mmCIF file with all atom_site columns, C-alpha atoms in Angstrom:
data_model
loop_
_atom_site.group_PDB
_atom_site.id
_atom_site.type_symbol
_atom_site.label_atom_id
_atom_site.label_alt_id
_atom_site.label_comp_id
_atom_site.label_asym_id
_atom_site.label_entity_id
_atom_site.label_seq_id
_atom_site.pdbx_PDB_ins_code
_atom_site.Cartn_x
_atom_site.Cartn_y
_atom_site.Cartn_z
_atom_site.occupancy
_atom_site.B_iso_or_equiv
_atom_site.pdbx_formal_charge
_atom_site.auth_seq_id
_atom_site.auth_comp_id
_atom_site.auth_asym_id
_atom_site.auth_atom_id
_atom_site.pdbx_PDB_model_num
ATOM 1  C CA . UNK A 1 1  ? 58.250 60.314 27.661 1.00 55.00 ? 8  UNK A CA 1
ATOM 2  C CA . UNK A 1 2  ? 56.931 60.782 31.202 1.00 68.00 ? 9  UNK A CA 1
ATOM 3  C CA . UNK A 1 3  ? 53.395 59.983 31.066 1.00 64.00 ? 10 UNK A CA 1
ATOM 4  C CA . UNK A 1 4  ? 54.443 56.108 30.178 1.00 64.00 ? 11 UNK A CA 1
ATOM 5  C CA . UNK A 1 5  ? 56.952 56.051 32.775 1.00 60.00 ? 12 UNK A CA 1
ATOM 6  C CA . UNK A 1 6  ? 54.793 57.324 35.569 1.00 62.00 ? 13 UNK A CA 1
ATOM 7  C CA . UNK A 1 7  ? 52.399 54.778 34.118 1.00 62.00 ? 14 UNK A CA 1
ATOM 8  C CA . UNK A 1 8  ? 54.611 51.806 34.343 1.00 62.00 ? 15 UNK A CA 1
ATOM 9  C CA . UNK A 1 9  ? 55.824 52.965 37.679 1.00 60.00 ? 16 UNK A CA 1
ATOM 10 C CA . UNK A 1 10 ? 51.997 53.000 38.989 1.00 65.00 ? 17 UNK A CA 1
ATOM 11 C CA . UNK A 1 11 ? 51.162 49.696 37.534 1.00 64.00 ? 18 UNK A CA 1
ATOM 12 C CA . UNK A 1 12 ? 54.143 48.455 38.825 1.00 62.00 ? 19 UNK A CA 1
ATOM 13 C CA . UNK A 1 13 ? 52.875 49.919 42.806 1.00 62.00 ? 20 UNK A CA 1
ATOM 14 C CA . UNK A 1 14 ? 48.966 48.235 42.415 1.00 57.00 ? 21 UNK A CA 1
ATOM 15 C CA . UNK A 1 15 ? 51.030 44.735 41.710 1.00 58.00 ? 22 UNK A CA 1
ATOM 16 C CA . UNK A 1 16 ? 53.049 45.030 44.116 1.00 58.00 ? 23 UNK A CA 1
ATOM 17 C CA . UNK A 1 17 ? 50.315 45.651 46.936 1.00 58.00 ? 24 UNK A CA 1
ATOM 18 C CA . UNK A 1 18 ? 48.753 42.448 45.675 1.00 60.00 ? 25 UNK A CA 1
ATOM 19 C CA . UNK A 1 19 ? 51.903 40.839 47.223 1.00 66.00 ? 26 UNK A CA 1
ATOM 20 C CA . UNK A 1 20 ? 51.307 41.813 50.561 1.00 73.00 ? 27 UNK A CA 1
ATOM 21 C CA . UNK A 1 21 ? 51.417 38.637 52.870 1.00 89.00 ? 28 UNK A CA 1
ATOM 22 C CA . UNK A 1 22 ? 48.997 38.563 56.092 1.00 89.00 ? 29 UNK A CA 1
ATOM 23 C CA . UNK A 1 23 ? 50.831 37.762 59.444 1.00 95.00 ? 30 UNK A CA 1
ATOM 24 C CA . UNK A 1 24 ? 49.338 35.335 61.656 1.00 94.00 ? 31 UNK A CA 1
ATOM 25 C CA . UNK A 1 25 ? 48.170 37.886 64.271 1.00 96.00 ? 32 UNK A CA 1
ATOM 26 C CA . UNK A 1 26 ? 46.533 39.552 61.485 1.00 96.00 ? 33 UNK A CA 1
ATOM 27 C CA . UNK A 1 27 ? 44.861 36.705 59.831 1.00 96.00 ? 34 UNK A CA 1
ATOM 28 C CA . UNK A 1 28 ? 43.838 35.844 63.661 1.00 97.00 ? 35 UNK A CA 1
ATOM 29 C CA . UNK A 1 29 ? 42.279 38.909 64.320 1.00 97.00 ? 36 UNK A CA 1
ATOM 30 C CA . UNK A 1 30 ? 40.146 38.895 61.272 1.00 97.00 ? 37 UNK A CA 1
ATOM 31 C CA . UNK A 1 31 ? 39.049 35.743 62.156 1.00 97.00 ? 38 UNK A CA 1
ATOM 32 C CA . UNK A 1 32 ? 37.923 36.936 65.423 1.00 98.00 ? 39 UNK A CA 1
ATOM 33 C CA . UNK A 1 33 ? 35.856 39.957 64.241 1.00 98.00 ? 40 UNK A CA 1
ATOM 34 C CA . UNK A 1 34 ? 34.283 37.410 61.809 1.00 98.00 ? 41 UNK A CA 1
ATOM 35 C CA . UNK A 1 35 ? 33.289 35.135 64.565 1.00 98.00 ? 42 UNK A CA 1
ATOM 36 C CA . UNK A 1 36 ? 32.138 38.337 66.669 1.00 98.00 ? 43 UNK A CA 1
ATOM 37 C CA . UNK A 1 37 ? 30.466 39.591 63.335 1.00 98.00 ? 44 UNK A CA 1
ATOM 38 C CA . UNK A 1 38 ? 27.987 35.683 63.346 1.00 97.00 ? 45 UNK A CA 1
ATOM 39 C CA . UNK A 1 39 ? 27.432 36.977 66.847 1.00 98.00 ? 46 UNK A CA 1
ATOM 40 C CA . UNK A 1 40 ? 29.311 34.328 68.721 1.00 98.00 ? 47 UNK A CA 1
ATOM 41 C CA . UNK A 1 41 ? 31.105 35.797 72.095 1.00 98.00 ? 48 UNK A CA 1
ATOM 42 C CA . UNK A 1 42 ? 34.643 35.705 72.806 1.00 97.00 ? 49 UNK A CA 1
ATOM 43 C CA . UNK A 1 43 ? 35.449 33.317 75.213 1.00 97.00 ? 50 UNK A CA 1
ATOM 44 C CA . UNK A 1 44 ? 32.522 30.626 74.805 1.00 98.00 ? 51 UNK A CA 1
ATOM 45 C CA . UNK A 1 45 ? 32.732 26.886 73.109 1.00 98.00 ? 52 UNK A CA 1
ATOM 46 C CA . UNK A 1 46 ? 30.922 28.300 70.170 1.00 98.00 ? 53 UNK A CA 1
ATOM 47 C CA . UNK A 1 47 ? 33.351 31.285 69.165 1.00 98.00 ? 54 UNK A CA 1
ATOM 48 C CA . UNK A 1 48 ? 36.507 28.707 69.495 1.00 98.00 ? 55 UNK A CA 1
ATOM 49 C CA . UNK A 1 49 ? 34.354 26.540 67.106 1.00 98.00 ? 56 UNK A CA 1
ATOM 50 C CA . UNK A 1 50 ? 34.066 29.358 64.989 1.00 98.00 ? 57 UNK A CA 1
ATOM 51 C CA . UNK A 1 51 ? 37.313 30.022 65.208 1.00 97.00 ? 58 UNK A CA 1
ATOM 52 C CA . UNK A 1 52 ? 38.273 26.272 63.906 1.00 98.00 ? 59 UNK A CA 1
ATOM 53 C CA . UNK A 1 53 ? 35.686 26.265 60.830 1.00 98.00 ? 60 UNK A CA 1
ATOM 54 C CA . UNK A 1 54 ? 37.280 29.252 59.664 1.00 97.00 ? 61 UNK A CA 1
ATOM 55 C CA . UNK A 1 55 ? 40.516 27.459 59.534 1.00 96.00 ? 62 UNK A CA 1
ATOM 56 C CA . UNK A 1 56 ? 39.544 23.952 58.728 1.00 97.00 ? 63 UNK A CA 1
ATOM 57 C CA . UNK A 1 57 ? 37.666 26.125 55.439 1.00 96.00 ? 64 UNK A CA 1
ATOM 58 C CA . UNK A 1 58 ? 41.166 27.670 54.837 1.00 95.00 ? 65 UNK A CA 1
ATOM 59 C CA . UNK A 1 59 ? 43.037 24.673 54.987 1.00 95.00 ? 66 UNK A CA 1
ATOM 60 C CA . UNK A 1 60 ? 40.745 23.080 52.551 1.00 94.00 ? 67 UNK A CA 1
ATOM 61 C CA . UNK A 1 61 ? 40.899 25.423 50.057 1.00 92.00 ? 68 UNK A CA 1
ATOM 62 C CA . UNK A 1 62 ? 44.406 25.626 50.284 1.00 91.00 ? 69 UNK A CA 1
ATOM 63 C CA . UNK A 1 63 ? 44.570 21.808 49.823 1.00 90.00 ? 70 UNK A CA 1
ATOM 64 C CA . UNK A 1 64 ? 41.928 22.378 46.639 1.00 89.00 ? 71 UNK A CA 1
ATOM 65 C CA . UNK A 1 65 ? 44.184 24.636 44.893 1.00 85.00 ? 72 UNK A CA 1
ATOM 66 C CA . UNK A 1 66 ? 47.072 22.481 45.349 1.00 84.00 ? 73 UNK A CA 1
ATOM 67 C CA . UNK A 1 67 ? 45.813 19.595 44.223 1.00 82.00 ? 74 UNK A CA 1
ATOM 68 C CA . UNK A 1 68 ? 43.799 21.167 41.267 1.00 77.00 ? 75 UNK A CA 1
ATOM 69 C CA . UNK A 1 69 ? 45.116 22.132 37.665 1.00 67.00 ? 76 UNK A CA 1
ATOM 70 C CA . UNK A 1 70 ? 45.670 25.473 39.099 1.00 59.00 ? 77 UNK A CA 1
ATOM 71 C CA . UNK A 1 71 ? 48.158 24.309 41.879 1.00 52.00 ? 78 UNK A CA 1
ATOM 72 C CA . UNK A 1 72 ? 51.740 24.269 41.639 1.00 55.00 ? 79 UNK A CA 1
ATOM 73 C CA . UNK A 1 73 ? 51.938 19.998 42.325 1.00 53.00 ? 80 UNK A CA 1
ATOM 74 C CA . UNK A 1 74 ? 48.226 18.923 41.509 1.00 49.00 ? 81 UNK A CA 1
ATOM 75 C CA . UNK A 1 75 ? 47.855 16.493 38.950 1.00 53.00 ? 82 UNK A CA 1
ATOM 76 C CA . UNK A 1 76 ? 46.794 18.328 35.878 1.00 53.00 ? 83 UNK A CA 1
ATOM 77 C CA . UNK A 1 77 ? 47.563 17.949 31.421 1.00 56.00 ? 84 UNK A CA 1
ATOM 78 C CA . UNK A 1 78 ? 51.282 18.199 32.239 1.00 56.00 ? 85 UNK A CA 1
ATOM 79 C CA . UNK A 1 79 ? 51.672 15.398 35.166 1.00 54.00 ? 86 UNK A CA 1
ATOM 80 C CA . UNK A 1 80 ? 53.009 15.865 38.605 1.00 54.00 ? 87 UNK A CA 1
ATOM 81 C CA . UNK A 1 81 ? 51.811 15.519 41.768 1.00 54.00 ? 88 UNK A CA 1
ATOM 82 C CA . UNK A 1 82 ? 50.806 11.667 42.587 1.00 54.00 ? 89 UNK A CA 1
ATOM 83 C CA . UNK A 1 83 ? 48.026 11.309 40.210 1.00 50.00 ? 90 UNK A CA 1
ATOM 84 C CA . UNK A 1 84 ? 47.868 8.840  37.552 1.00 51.00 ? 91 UNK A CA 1
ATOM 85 C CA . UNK A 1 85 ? 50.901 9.388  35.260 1.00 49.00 ? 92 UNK A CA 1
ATOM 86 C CA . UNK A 1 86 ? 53.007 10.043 37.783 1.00 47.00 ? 93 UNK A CA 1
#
């Protein structure tokens, strides 16, 4: 009786971890050490272009999910989003 409850109660912690969000500072700081990681140096035109890759890339995968079948407003077999059939 235990066993399944300890179980449930650990599956139940892992899912819940997945659902941790990133804060801005965070995100920004692992974009940094990326950057740093290419070898680009803080303070230079090529780090800040770094810098904006990283989040032009983000941005457009964001924008691919949305607007794919796996998005919640793409255009997909059930409608929505501003696709044909809309």
């Amino acid at each position: 009786m235990r066993a399944p409850f300890l179980f449930a109660l650990g599956v139940a912690g892992v899912l819940l971890a997945g659902c941790q969000t990133v804060t801005p500072e965070q995100r920004r700081a692992a974009d940094e050490r990326q950057c740093l990681s290419y070898g680009f140096k803080r303070g230079t035109n090529a780090f800040a272009t770094c810098l904006q890759r990283i989040d032009l890339n983000r941005d457009a995968d964001r924008r691919a999910f949305l607007y794919s079948d796996a998005g919640w407003y793409g255009p997909g077999p059930y409608g929505g989003g501003y696709g044909p059939g809309w």
